[in-house]
PDB file of C-alpha atoms and ligand atoms in Angstrom:
ATOM      1  CA  MET A1334    -234.689 -89.113  -6.591  1.00  0.00           C
ATOM      2  CA  GLN A1335    -233.261 -86.286  -4.455  1.00  0.00           C
ATOM      3  CA  TRP A1336    -234.425 -88.221  -1.353  1.00  0.00           C
ATOM      4  CA  LEU A1337    -232.769 -91.427  -2.528  1.00  0.00           C
ATOM      5  CA  GLN A1338    -229.555 -89.484  -3.120  1.00  0.00           C
ATOM      6  CA  LYS A1339    -229.599 -88.304   0.502  1.00  0.00           C
ATOM      7  CA  ASP A1340    -229.355 -91.867   1.816  1.00  0.00           C
ATOM      8  CA  PRO A1341    -225.752 -92.181   3.092  1.00  0.00           C
ATOM      9  CA  ASP A1342    -225.677 -95.941   2.401  1.00  0.00           C
ATOM     10  CA  MET A1343    -226.445 -95.557  -1.292  1.00  0.00           C
ATOM     11  CA  ASN A1344    -224.655 -94.156  -4.293  1.00  0.00           C
ATOM     12  CA  VAL A1345    -227.553 -93.047  -6.494  1.00  0.00           C
ATOM     13  CA  VAL A1346    -227.394 -91.643 -10.024  1.00  0.00           C
ATOM     14  CA  GLY A1347    -230.637 -90.254 -11.407  1.00  0.00           C
ATOM     15  CA  SER A1348    -231.244 -89.953 -15.116  1.00  0.00           C
ATOM     16  CA  HIS A1349    -233.348 -87.802 -17.393  1.00  0.00           C
ATOM     17  CA  PHE A1350    -234.482 -88.327 -20.955  1.00  0.00           C
ATOM     18  CA  SER A1351    -235.989 -85.045 -22.170  1.00  0.00           C
ATOM     19  CA  PHE A1352    -235.997 -82.850 -19.071  1.00  0.00           C
ATOM     20  CA  ALA A1353    -232.505 -82.159 -17.727  1.00  0.00           C
ATOM     21  CA  THR A1354    -231.955 -81.145 -14.117  1.00  0.00           C
ATOM     22  CA  ILE A1355    -228.726 -80.287 -12.290  1.00  0.00           C
ATOM     23  CA  ASP A1356    -228.638 -83.621 -10.481  1.00  0.00           C
ATOM     24  CA  THR A1357    -229.433 -86.003 -13.369  1.00  0.00           C
ATOM     25  CA  GLU A1358    -227.474 -87.574 -16.229  1.00  0.00           C
ATOM     26  CA  TYR A1359    -228.886 -87.979 -19.736  1.00  0.00           C
ATOM     27  CA  PHE A1360    -229.807 -91.610 -20.301  1.00  0.00           C
ATOM     28  CA  ASN A1361    -231.862 -93.160 -23.083  1.00  0.00           C
ATOM     29  CA  VAL A1362    -232.792 -96.701 -22.181  1.00  0.00           C
ATOM     30  CA  PHE A1363    -233.084 -97.529 -25.918  1.00  0.00           C
ATOM     31  CA  ASN A1364    -229.582 -96.282 -26.616  1.00  0.00           C
ATOM     32  CA  PRO A1365    -227.335 -96.601 -23.550  1.00  0.00           C
ATOM     33  CA  ALA A1366    -224.197 -96.086 -25.680  1.00  0.00           C
ATOM     34  CA  GLY A1367    -225.461 -92.683 -26.867  1.00  0.00           C
ATOM     35  CA  SER A1368    -226.127 -91.531 -23.311  1.00  0.00           C
ATOM     36  CA  THR A1369    -223.838 -89.310 -21.227  1.00  0.00           C
ATOM     37  CA  PHE A1370    -223.985 -91.698 -18.270  1.00  0.00           C
ATOM     38  CA  ASP A1371    -221.626 -94.685 -18.411  1.00  0.00           C
ATOM     39  CA  LEU A1372    -223.814 -97.443 -17.002  1.00  0.00           C
ATOM     40  CA  ALA A1373    -221.196-100.137 -17.618  1.00  0.00           C
ATOM     41  CA  ALA A1374    -218.606 -98.294 -15.517  1.00  0.00           C
ATOM     42  CA  PHE A1375    -221.140 -97.680 -12.757  1.00  0.00           C
ATOM     43  CA  ALA A1376    -222.274-101.338 -12.758  1.00  0.00           C
ATOM     44  CA  PRO A1377    -225.505-100.780 -10.802  1.00  0.00           C
ATOM     45  CA  ASP A1378    -226.633-103.172  -8.065  1.00  0.00           C
ATOM     46  CA  VAL A1379    -230.151-101.876  -8.641  1.00  0.00           C
ATOM     47  CA  ILE A1380    -231.970-100.312 -11.586  1.00  0.00           C
ATOM     48  CA  ILE A1381    -235.130 -98.343 -10.740  1.00  0.00           C
ATOM     49  CA  HIS A1382    -237.171 -98.037 -13.914  1.00  0.00           C
ATOM     50  CA  THR A1383    -239.696 -95.171 -13.925  1.00  0.00           C
ATOM     51  CA  GLY A1384    -239.789 -94.705 -17.710  1.00  0.00           C
ATOM     52  CA  ALA A1385    -243.316 -94.670 -19.159  1.00  0.00           C
ATOM     53  CA  LEU A1386    -245.721 -92.538 -21.153  1.00  0.00           C
ATOM     54  CA  THR A1387    -247.700 -91.125 -18.260  1.00  0.00           C
ATOM     55  CA  HIS A1388    -250.204 -88.837 -19.998  1.00  0.00           C
ATOM     56  CA  VAL A1389    -253.134 -91.214 -19.634  1.00  0.00           C
ATOM     57  CA  ASP A1390    -255.482 -89.566 -22.151  1.00  0.00           C
ATOM     58  CA  HIS A1391    -252.708 -89.233 -24.739  1.00  0.00           C
ATOM     59  CA  CYS A1392    -251.938 -92.960 -24.317  1.00  0.00           C
ATOM     60  CA  GLU A1393    -255.553 -93.782 -25.111  1.00  0.00           C
ATOM     61  CA  THR A1394    -255.345 -92.120 -28.514  1.00  0.00           C
ATOM     62  CA  HIS A1395    -251.698 -93.077 -29.191  1.00  0.00           C
ATOM     63  CA  PRO A1396    -251.443 -96.753 -28.147  1.00  0.00           C
ATOM     64  CA  GLU A1397    -248.313 -97.480 -30.207  1.00  0.00           C
ATOM     65  CA  GLU A1398    -246.444 -94.605 -28.599  1.00  0.00           C
ATOM     66  CA  SER A1399    -247.664 -95.796 -25.198  1.00  0.00           C
ATOM     67  CA  PHE A1400    -246.494 -99.358 -25.902  1.00  0.00           C
ATOM     68  CA  HIS A1401    -243.065 -98.103 -26.930  1.00  0.00           C
ATOM     69  CA  HIS A1402    -242.481 -95.879 -23.903  1.00  0.00           C
ATOM     70  CA  THR A1403    -244.073 -98.117 -21.298  1.00  0.00           C
ATOM     71  CA  VAL A1404    -243.672-101.753 -22.401  1.00  0.00           C
ATOM     72  CA  GLU A1405    -240.665-101.637 -24.735  1.00  0.00           C
ATOM     73  CA  SER A1406    -238.751 -99.316 -22.402  1.00  0.00           C
ATOM     74  CA  THR A1407    -239.264-101.857 -19.620  1.00  0.00           C
ATOM     75  CA  ILE A1408    -237.979-104.678 -21.834  1.00  0.00           C
ATOM     76  CA  ALA A1409    -234.910-102.570 -22.695  1.00  0.00           C
ATOM     77  CA  ALA A1410    -234.293-101.725 -19.023  1.00  0.00           C
ATOM     78  CA  LEU A1411    -234.702-105.404 -18.049  1.00  0.00           C
ATOM     79  CA  GLU A1412    -232.018-106.349 -20.581  1.00  0.00           C
ATOM     80  CA  LEU A1413    -229.679-103.888 -18.884  1.00  0.00           C
ATOM     81  CA  ALA A1414    -230.528-105.347 -15.471  1.00  0.00           C
ATOM     82  CA  GLU A1415    -229.744-108.827 -16.785  1.00  0.00           C
ATOM     83  CA  LYS A1416    -226.452-107.646 -18.284  1.00  0.00           C
ATOM     84  CA  TYR A1417    -225.250-105.979 -15.072  1.00  0.00           C
ATOM     85  CA  HIS A1418    -226.875-108.476 -12.646  1.00  0.00           C
ATOM     86  CA  SER A1419    -228.934-105.673 -11.111  1.00  0.00           C
ATOM     87  CA  LYS A1420    -232.062-105.943  -9.038  1.00  0.00           C
ATOM     88  CA  PHE A1421    -234.965-104.486 -11.032  1.00  0.00           C
ATOM     89  CA  VAL A1422    -237.347-102.030  -9.383  1.00  0.00           C
ATOM     90  CA  TYR A1423    -240.429-100.982 -11.320  1.00  0.00           C
ATOM     91  CA  ILE A1424    -242.923 -98.265 -10.441  1.00  0.00           C
ATOM     92  CA  SER A1425    -246.481 -99.269 -11.296  1.00  0.00           C
ATOM     93  CA  THR A1426    -249.975 -97.935 -10.675  1.00  0.00           C
ATOM     94  CA  ASP A1427    -253.517 -98.583  -9.416  1.00  0.00           C
ATOM     95  CA  TYR A1428    -254.679 -98.081 -13.037  1.00  0.00           C
ATOM     96  CA  ILE A1429    -254.076-101.823 -13.496  1.00  0.00           C
ATOM     97  CA  PHE A1430    -257.350-102.286 -11.533  1.00  0.00           C
ATOM     98  CA  ASP A1431    -260.848-101.474 -12.812  1.00  0.00           C
ATOM     99  CA  GLY A1432    -261.913 -99.346  -9.839  1.00  0.00           C
ATOM    100  CA  GLU A1433    -265.029-101.355  -9.066  1.00  0.00           C
ATOM    101  CA  ALA A1434    -263.917-102.231  -5.544  1.00  0.00           C
ATOM    102  CA  GLY A1435    -260.854-100.269  -4.442  1.00  0.00           C
ATOM    103  CA  PRO A1436    -258.740 -99.660  -2.554  1.00  0.00           C
ATOM    104  CA  TYR A1437    -256.867-102.801  -3.615  1.00  0.00           C
ATOM    105  CA  ARG A1438    -254.472-105.306  -2.098  1.00  0.00           C
ATOM    106  CA  GLU A1439    -251.461-106.742  -3.941  1.00  0.00           C
ATOM    107  CA  TYR A1440    -253.216-110.024  -4.790  1.00  0.00           C
ATOM    108  CA  ASP A1441    -256.520-108.543  -6.002  1.00  0.00           C
ATOM    109  CA  ALA A1442    -257.543-109.358  -9.564  1.00  0.00           C
ATOM    110  CA  THR A1443    -256.328-106.878 -12.155  1.00  0.00           C
ATOM    111  CA  ASN A1444    -258.485-105.531 -14.968  1.00  0.00           C
ATOM    112  CA  PRO A1445    -257.125-102.330 -16.493  1.00  0.00           C
ATOM    113  CA  LEU A1446    -259.615-100.081 -18.269  1.00  0.00           C
ATOM    114  CA  SER A1447    -257.231 -97.830 -20.188  1.00  0.00           C
ATOM    115  CA  VAL A1448    -254.368 -98.280 -22.655  1.00  0.00           C
ATOM    116  CA  TYR A1449    -252.012 -96.799 -20.040  1.00  0.00           C
ATOM    117  CA  GLY A1450    -253.219 -99.304 -17.414  1.00  0.00           C
ATOM    118  CA  LYS A1451    -252.969-102.227 -19.841  1.00  0.00           C
ATOM    119  CA  HIS A1452    -249.408-101.342 -20.795  1.00  0.00           C
ATOM    120  CA  LYS A1453    -248.330-100.851 -17.181  1.00  0.00           C
ATOM    121  CA  LEU A1454    -249.770-104.292 -16.350  1.00  0.00           C
ATOM    122  CA  GLN A1455    -248.105-105.854 -19.400  1.00  0.00           C
ATOM    123  CA  ALA A1456    -244.779-104.435 -18.209  1.00  0.00           C
ATOM    124  CA  GLU A1457    -245.378-105.915 -14.729  1.00  0.00           C
ATOM    125  CA  GLU A1458    -246.074-109.344 -16.246  1.00  0.00           C
ATOM    126  CA  ILE A1459    -242.922-109.262 -18.375  1.00  0.00           C
ATOM    127  CA  ILE A1460    -240.834-108.397 -15.312  1.00  0.00           C
ATOM    128  CA  ARG A1461    -242.258-111.326 -13.311  1.00  0.00           C
ATOM    129  CA  GLU A1462    -241.511-113.669 -16.213  1.00  0.00           C
ATOM    130  CA  LYS A1463    -237.928-112.451 -16.704  1.00  0.00           C
ATOM    131  CA  THR A1464    -236.530-112.175 -13.180  1.00  0.00           C
ATOM    132  CA  ASP A1465    -237.305-113.126  -9.600  1.00  0.00           C
ATOM    133  CA  ASP A1466    -235.028-110.375  -8.369  1.00  0.00           C
ATOM    134  CA  HIS A1467    -237.560-107.611  -8.834  1.00  0.00           C
ATOM    135  CA  LEU A1468    -239.675-105.205  -6.858  1.00  0.00           C
ATOM    136  CA  ILE A1469    -242.923-103.969  -8.388  1.00  0.00           C
ATOM    137  CA  LEU A1470    -244.104-100.977  -6.376  1.00  0.00           C
ATOM    138  CA  ARG A1471    -247.603 -99.736  -7.135  1.00  0.00           C
ATOM    139  CA  ILE A1472    -248.428 -96.135  -6.292  1.00  0.00           C
ATOM    140  CA  THR A1473    -251.044 -93.531  -7.189  1.00  0.00           C
ATOM    141  CA  ASN A1474    -251.628 -89.760  -6.886  1.00  0.00           C
ATOM    142  CA  VAL A1475    -248.038 -88.794  -6.164  1.00  0.00           C
ATOM    143  CA  TYR A1476    -247.304 -85.351  -4.731  1.00  0.00           C
ATOM    144  CA  GLY A1477    -244.375 -83.513  -3.232  1.00  0.00           C
ATOM    145  CA  ASP A1478    -241.596 -81.149  -4.173  1.00  0.00           C
ATOM    146  CA  GLU A1479    -240.371 -81.486  -7.747  1.00  0.00           C
ATOM    147  CA  VAL A1480    -238.706 -79.063 -10.131  1.00  0.00           C
ATOM    148  CA  ARG A1481    -241.559 -78.950 -12.625  1.00  0.00           C
ATOM    149  CA  GLY A1482    -244.292 -78.703  -9.985  1.00  0.00           C
ATOM    150  CA  LYS A1483    -246.581 -80.696 -12.279  1.00  0.00           C
ATOM    151  CA  ASN A1484    -248.292 -82.865  -9.674  1.00  0.00           C
ATOM    152  CA  PHE A1485    -251.869 -81.965  -8.757  1.00  0.00           C
ATOM    153  CA  ILE A1486    -251.121 -80.669  -5.255  1.00  0.00           C
ATOM    154  CA  ALA A1487    -248.125 -78.598  -6.362  1.00  0.00           C
ATOM    155  CA  PHE A1488    -250.241 -77.091  -9.159  1.00  0.00           C
ATOM    156  CA  LEU A1489    -253.091 -76.225  -6.755  1.00  0.00           C
ATOM    157  CA  ALA A1490    -250.778 -74.760  -4.132  1.00  0.00           C
ATOM    158  CA  ARG A1491    -249.005 -72.638  -6.755  1.00  0.00           C
ATOM    159  CA  SER A1492    -252.279 -71.378  -8.221  1.00  0.00           C
ATOM    160  CA  ALA A1493    -253.632 -70.613  -4.746  1.00  0.00           C
ATOM    161  CA  GLN A1494    -250.506 -68.698  -3.762  1.00  0.00           C
ATOM    162  CA  THR A1495    -250.337 -66.598  -6.917  1.00  0.00           C
ATOM    163  CA  GLY A1496    -253.979 -65.535  -6.487  1.00  0.00           C
ATOM    164  CA  GLU A1497    -255.004 -67.074  -9.787  1.00  0.00           C
ATOM    165  CA  GLU A1498    -258.767 -66.855 -10.308  1.00  0.00           C
ATOM    166  CA  ARG A1499    -260.047 -69.997 -11.935  1.00  0.00           C
ATOM    167  CA  THR A1500    -262.763 -72.616 -11.615  1.00  0.00           C
ATOM    168  CA  LEU A1501    -261.662 -76.247 -11.826  1.00  0.00           C
ATOM    169  CA  ARG A1502    -264.159 -78.978 -12.723  1.00  0.00           C
ATOM    170  CA  LEU A1503    -262.975 -82.082 -10.941  1.00  0.00           C
ATOM    171  CA  PRO A1504    -264.283 -85.641 -10.752  1.00  0.00           C
ATOM    172  CA  VAL A1505    -266.065 -86.263  -7.480  1.00  0.00           C
ATOM    173  CA  ASP A1506    -266.260 -89.986  -8.220  1.00  0.00           C
ATOM    174  CA  GLN A1507    -262.532 -90.731  -8.718  1.00  0.00           C
ATOM    175  CA  TYR A1508    -261.038 -91.998  -5.449  1.00  0.00           C
ATOM    176  CA  ALA A1509    -257.401 -92.766  -4.717  1.00  0.00           C
ATOM    177  CA  THR A1510    -254.811 -92.901  -1.962  1.00  0.00           C
ATOM    178  CA  PRO A1511    -252.378 -90.000  -2.439  1.00  0.00           C
ATOM    179  CA  ILE A1512    -248.736 -90.479  -1.506  1.00  0.00           C
ATOM    180  CA  ASN A1513    -245.848 -88.142  -0.808  1.00  0.00           C
ATOM    181  CA  ALA A1514    -242.877 -88.839  -3.133  1.00  0.00           C
ATOM    182  CA  ARG A1515    -240.626 -88.725  -0.077  1.00  0.00           C
ATOM    183  CA  ASP A1516    -242.500 -91.666   1.453  1.00  0.00           C
ATOM    184  CA  ILE A1517    -241.968 -93.603  -1.784  1.00  0.00           C
ATOM    185  CA  ALA A1518    -238.222 -92.920  -1.535  1.00  0.00           C
ATOM    186  CA  LYS A1519    -238.173 -93.971   2.135  1.00  0.00           C
ATOM    187  CA  PHE A1520    -239.847 -97.309   1.418  1.00  0.00           C
ATOM    188  CA  VAL A1521    -237.847 -97.932  -1.762  1.00  0.00           C
ATOM    189  CA  CYS A1522    -234.601 -97.536   0.222  1.00  0.00           C
ATOM    190  CA  GLN A1523    -235.799 -99.885   2.948  1.00  0.00           C
ATOM    191  CA  LEU A1524    -237.031-102.575   0.569  1.00  0.00           C
ATOM    192  CA  ILE A1525    -233.796-102.462  -1.425  1.00  0.00           C
ATOM    193  CA  LYS A1526    -231.589-102.600   1.690  1.00  0.00           C
ATOM    194  CA  ASP A1527    -233.537-105.622   2.935  1.00  0.00           C
ATOM    195  CA  ASP A1528    -233.263-107.232  -0.490  1.00  0.00           C
ATOM    196  CA  LYS A1529    -237.036-107.750  -0.676  1.00  0.00           C
ATOM    197  CA  GLN A1530    -238.702-109.140  -3.785  1.00  0.00           C
ATOM    198  CA  GLY A1531    -242.203-109.123  -5.238  1.00  0.00           C
ATOM    199  CA  THR A1532    -245.095-106.675  -5.436  1.00  0.00           C
ATOM    200  CA  TYR A1533    -245.879-104.031  -2.821  1.00  0.00           C
ATOM    201  CA  HIS A1534    -248.493-101.310  -2.589  1.00  0.00           C
ATOM    202  CA  LEU A1535    -247.328 -97.942  -1.276  1.00  0.00           C
ATOM    203  CA  ALA A1536    -250.028 -95.469  -0.219  1.00  0.00           C
ATOM    204  CA  SER A1537    -251.208 -93.275   2.602  1.00  0.00           C
ATOM    205  CA  ASP A1538    -254.296 -94.169   4.643  1.00  0.00           C
ATOM    206  CA  GLU A1539    -256.186 -91.218   3.119  1.00  0.00           C
ATOM    207  CA  TYR A1540    -258.908 -92.231   0.689  1.00  0.00           C
ATOM    208  CA  LEU A1541    -259.986 -89.114  -1.161  1.00  0.00           C
ATOM    209  CA  ASN A1542    -261.755 -88.159  -4.347  1.00  0.00           C
ATOM    210  CA  ARG A1543    -260.307 -85.352  -6.443  1.00  0.00           C
ATOM    211  CA  VAL A1544    -262.721 -82.743  -5.063  1.00  0.00           C
ATOM    212  CA  GLU A1545    -261.927 -83.644  -1.444  1.00  0.00           C
ATOM    213  CA  LEU A1546    -258.215 -83.588  -2.205  1.00  0.00           C
ATOM    214  CA  ALA A1547    -258.411 -80.187  -3.926  1.00  0.00           C
ATOM    215  CA  LYS A1548    -260.459 -78.704  -1.079  1.00  0.00           C
ATOM    216  CA  LYS A1549    -257.964 -80.005   1.467  1.00  0.00           C
ATOM    217  CA  VAL A1550    -255.209 -78.132  -0.355  1.00  0.00           C
ATOM    218  CA  LEU A1551    -257.138 -74.933  -1.058  1.00  0.00           C
ATOM    219  CA  ASP A1552    -258.440 -74.740   2.540  1.00  0.00           C
ATOM    220  CA  TYR A1553    -254.824 -74.349   3.501  1.00  0.00           C
ATOM    221  CA  PHE A1554    -254.609 -71.079   1.544  1.00  0.00           C
ATOM    222  CA  PRO A1555    -257.471 -68.858   2.792  1.00  0.00           C
ATOM    223  CA  SER A1556    -256.680 -66.101   0.274  1.00  0.00           C
ATOM    224  CA  SER A1557    -256.985 -68.505  -2.672  1.00  0.00           C
ATOM    225  CA  ARG A1558    -259.333 -67.454  -5.474  1.00  0.00           C
ATOM    226  CA  MET A1559    -259.492 -70.907  -7.012  1.00  0.00           C
ATOM    227  CA  LYS A1560    -262.959 -72.461  -7.138  1.00  0.00           C
ATOM    228  CA  ILE A1561    -263.869 -76.131  -7.364  1.00  0.00           C
ATOM    229  CA  GLU A1562    -266.859 -77.479  -9.240  1.00  0.00           C
ATOM    230  CA  ALA A1563    -267.727 -81.131  -8.663  1.00  0.00           C
ATOM    231  CA  ALA A1564    -268.486 -83.210 -11.765  1.00  0.00           C
ATOM    232  CA  LEU A1565    -268.930 -86.869 -12.597  1.00  0.00           C
ATOM    233  CA  SER A1566    -266.201 -88.527 -14.649  1.00  0.00           C
ATOM    234  CA  CYS A1567    -268.702 -89.243 -17.430  1.00  0.00           C
ATOM    235  CA  GLU A1568    -269.265 -85.472 -17.771  1.00  0.00           C
ATOM    236  CA  LEU A1569    -265.581 -84.612 -18.188  1.00  0.00           C
ATOM    237  CA  GLY A1570    -264.901 -86.081 -21.624  1.00  0.00           C
ATOM    238  CA  GLN A1571    -261.603 -87.677 -20.593  1.00  0.00           C
ATOM    239  CA  ALA A1572    -260.330 -89.915 -23.402  1.00  0.00           C
ATOM    240  CA  ALA A1573    -259.213 -92.697 -21.055  1.00  0.00           C
ATOM    241  CA  PRO A1574    -261.585 -94.357 -18.594  1.00  0.00           C
ATOM    242  CA  ARG A1575    -260.384 -94.101 -14.975  1.00  0.00           C
ATOM    243  CA  PRO A1576    -260.694 -96.642 -12.168  1.00  0.00           C
ATOM    244  CA  LEU A1577    -263.269 -94.801 -10.037  1.00  0.00           C
ATOM    245  CA  LYS A1578    -262.832 -96.590  -6.740  1.00  0.00           C
ATOM    246  CA  GLY A1579    -259.081 -96.915  -7.192  1.00  0.00           C
ATOM    247  CA  GLY A1580    -256.417 -96.592  -4.554  1.00  0.00           C
ATOM    248  CA  LEU A1581    -254.192 -99.079  -2.761  1.00  0.00           C
ATOM    249  CA  LYS A1582    -254.132-100.905   0.554  1.00  0.00           C
ATOM    250  CA  THR A1583    -250.844-101.270   2.368  1.00  0.00           C
ATOM    251  CA  ASP A1584    -251.392-104.046   4.941  1.00  0.00           C
ATOM    252  CA  LYS A1585    -248.519-106.052   3.461  1.00  0.00           C
ATOM    253  CA  ILE A1586    -245.808-103.431   3.874  1.00  0.00           C
ATOM    254  CA  LYS A1587    -247.204-102.215   7.209  1.00  0.00           C
ATOM    255  CA  ASN A1588    -246.983-105.755   8.583  1.00  0.00           C
ATOM    256  CA  GLU A1589    -243.382-106.042   7.468  1.00  0.00           C
ATOM    257  CA  TYR A1590    -242.423-102.531   8.634  1.00  0.00           C
ATOM    258  CA  PRO A1591    -244.702-101.521  11.513  1.00  0.00           C
ATOM    259  CA  GLU A1592    -242.274 -98.773  12.525  1.00  0.00           C
ATOM    260  CA  LEU A1593    -242.352 -96.981   9.151  1.00  0.00           C
ATOM    261  CA  LYS A1594    -245.252 -94.571   8.617  1.00  0.00           C
ATOM    262  CA  PHE A1595    -246.911 -93.003   5.593  1.00  0.00           C
ATOM    263  CA  THR A1596    -247.475 -89.274   5.969  1.00  0.00           C
ATOM    264  CA  THR A1597    -250.605 -87.301   5.002  1.00  0.00           C
ATOM    265  CA  VAL A1598    -251.407 -84.425   2.670  1.00  0.00           C
ATOM    266  CA  GLU A1599    -251.794 -82.196   5.743  1.00  0.00           C
ATOM    267  CA  ASP A1600    -248.339 -83.203   6.989  1.00  0.00           C
ATOM    268  CA  TYR A1601    -246.933 -82.125   3.638  1.00  0.00           C
ATOM    269  CA  LEU A1602    -248.825 -78.822   3.510  1.00  0.00           C
ATOM    270  CA  GLU A1603    -247.759 -78.012   7.061  1.00  0.00           C
ATOM    271  CA  GLU A1604    -244.128 -78.842   6.378  1.00  0.00           C
ATOM    272  CA  ARG A1605    -243.957 -77.155   2.977  1.00  0.00           C
ATOM    273  CA  TYR A1606    -246.179 -74.116   3.406  1.00  0.00           C
ATOM    274  CA  GLY A1607    -246.736 -73.812   7.180  1.00  0.00           C
ATOM    275  CA  ILE A1608    -245.511 -70.763   9.052  1.00  0.00           C
TER     276      ILE A1608
HETATM  277  N1  LIG B1374    -247.251 -89.504 -10.760  1.00  0.00           N
HETATM  278  C1  LIG B1374    -248.123 -90.414 -10.344  1.00  0.00           C
HETATM  279  O1  LIG B1374    -249.106 -90.079  -9.661  1.00  0.00           O
HETATM  280  C2  LIG B1374    -247.920 -91.877 -10.672  1.00  0.00           C
HETATM  281  C3  LIG B1374    -248.899 -92.790 -10.250  1.00  0.00           C
HETATM  282  C4  LIG B1374    -248.717 -94.146 -10.523  1.00  0.00           C
HETATM  283  C5  LIG B1374    -247.593 -94.584 -11.192  1.00  0.00           C
HETATM  284  N2  LIG B1374    -246.668 -93.672 -11.631  1.00  0.00           N
HETATM  285  C6  LIG B1374    -245.504 -94.190 -12.374  1.00  0.00           C
HETATM  286  O2  LIG B1374    -244.330 -93.546 -11.880  1.00  0.00           O
HETATM  287  C7  LIG B1374    -243.392 -93.387 -12.945  1.00  0.00           C
HETATM  288  C8  LIG B1374    -242.955 -91.932 -13.010  1.00  0.00           C
HETATM  289  O3  LIG B1374    -244.100 -91.146 -13.339  1.00  0.00           O
HETATM  290  P1  LIG B1374    -244.139 -89.535 -13.277  1.00  0.00           P
HETATM  291  O4  LIG B1374    -245.446 -89.160 -12.754  1.00  0.00           O
HETATM  292  O5  LIG B1374    -242.906 -89.025 -12.617  1.00  0.00           O
HETATM  293  O6  LIG B1374    -244.191 -89.150 -14.810  1.00  0.00           O
HETATM  294  P2  LIG B1374    -243.034 -88.724 -15.860  1.00  0.00           P
HETATM  295  O7  LIG B1374    -242.359 -87.493 -15.383  1.00  0.00           O
HETATM  296  O8  LIG B1374    -243.687 -88.696 -17.203  1.00  0.00           O
HETATM  297  O9  LIG B1374    -242.032 -89.957 -15.764  1.00  0.00           O
HETATM  298  C9  LIG B1374    -241.622 -90.725 -16.861  1.00  0.00           C
HETATM  299  C10 LIG B1374    -240.121 -90.785 -16.822  1.00  0.00           C
HETATM  300  O10 LIG B1374    -239.638 -91.610 -17.884  1.00  0.00           O
HETATM  301  C11 LIG B1374    -238.463 -90.997 -18.417  1.00  0.00           C
HETATM  302  N3  LIG B1374    -238.256 -91.552 -19.760  1.00  0.00           N
HETATM  303  C12 LIG B1374    -239.124 -91.556 -20.789  1.00  0.00           C
HETATM  304  N4  LIG B1374    -238.576 -92.170 -21.866  1.00  0.00           N
HETATM  305  C13 LIG B1374    -237.330 -92.565 -21.503  1.00  0.00           C
HETATM  306  C14 LIG B1374    -236.261 -93.229 -22.172  1.00  0.00           C
HETATM  307  N5  LIG B1374    -236.338 -93.632 -23.456  1.00  0.00           N
HETATM  308  N6  LIG B1374    -235.102 -93.476 -21.484  1.00  0.00           N
HETATM  309  C15 LIG B1374    -234.988 -93.082 -20.194  1.00  0.00           C
HETATM  310  N7  LIG B1374    -235.976 -92.444 -19.495  1.00  0.00           N
HETATM  311  C16 LIG B1374    -237.134 -92.188 -20.154  1.00  0.00           C
HETATM  312  C17 LIG B1374    -238.819 -89.520 -18.381  1.00  0.00           C
HETATM  313  O11 LIG B1374    -237.688 -88.671 -18.459  1.00  0.00           O
HETATM  314  P3  LIG B1374    -237.870 -87.082 -18.859  1.00  0.00           P
HETATM  315  O12 LIG B1374    -238.860 -86.505 -17.898  1.00  0.00           O
HETATM  316  O13 LIG B1374    -236.507 -86.509 -18.713  1.00  0.00           O
HETATM  317  O14 LIG B1374    -238.370 -87.087 -20.279  1.00  0.00           O
HETATM  318  C18 LIG B1374    -239.481 -89.407 -17.007  1.00  0.00           C
HETATM  319  O15 LIG B1374    -238.513 -89.224 -16.001  1.00  0.00           O
HETATM  320  C19 LIG B1374    -244.101 -93.880 -14.228  1.00  0.00           C
HETATM  321  O16 LIG B1374    -243.674 -95.189 -14.488  1.00  0.00           O
HETATM  322  C20 LIG B1374    -245.582 -93.861 -13.856  1.00  0.00           C
HETATM  323  O17 LIG B1374    -246.311 -94.829 -14.572  1.00  0.00           O
HETATM  324  C21 LIG B1374    -246.810 -92.330 -11.374  1.00  0.00           C
END
């Protein structure tokens, strides 16, 4: 959101629900009138809906809660988009695929394995039914600077820097295409400015399993005391099944924007932690 706000051609207001930050307004998509942000006065040209229940294992054991936060929140946000004649941008995921044959293209057959994936796909389908003026942007393994530092790379870098001594058991068979949040913002801005519609995959060209990704980060911090132990997903007892060969292909957006590039994990580490 901070990157979107830096775009001089856009007037962007970010919202929070439970986690306030200095640059966001409180907004509950189920109760716009009870929110501190006056959406009607702002009259948005575009609504970017990121609301969802994103704890994948929790979703598996709490499907009703997942449905509410992921599917019903999308329906509520779509109603607002209809009311204010706004373009609707939705952030989706590679968890709508089964991971038998990733990385995936936009038109590949979907087959979500988890409750989270099913609800994200259901939300996509509702959007396509309700409005042509939408963008569905699928992403996976997001990293980058964020206040809570809760993404995998931020967590690893923090642990490595503080000298924490810990062994992490990570799935060696879960592959994805990590993406820097700043690249998402860059492409979102471009697609909106060009008034594009439809589904796009956003991803780097790196295809890494969790162990490879963690090693890439920890190698950057030679004094790290974190250790990695490779495990198979079936040994980890995760409540929700994961798409193993997940990840996303980006031929479509690269063909439309050959000049725009996706950055790599190393680019990020160099920029963020390099001397
Ligand atoms: N991170 C990834 O690697 C990844 C990968 C694929 C797809 N995605 C998608 O990207 C989106 C953002 O995910 P994230 O990783 O940033 O997780 P997150 O922090 O859990 O994002 C969910 C967002 O929804 C907001 N929200 C929840 N209920 C709301 C409500 N009733 N009204 C308004 N806002 C509400 C939350 O606000 P508060 O935080 O203030 O509660 C939060 O900003 C999700 O749609 C997710 O499915 C993420």
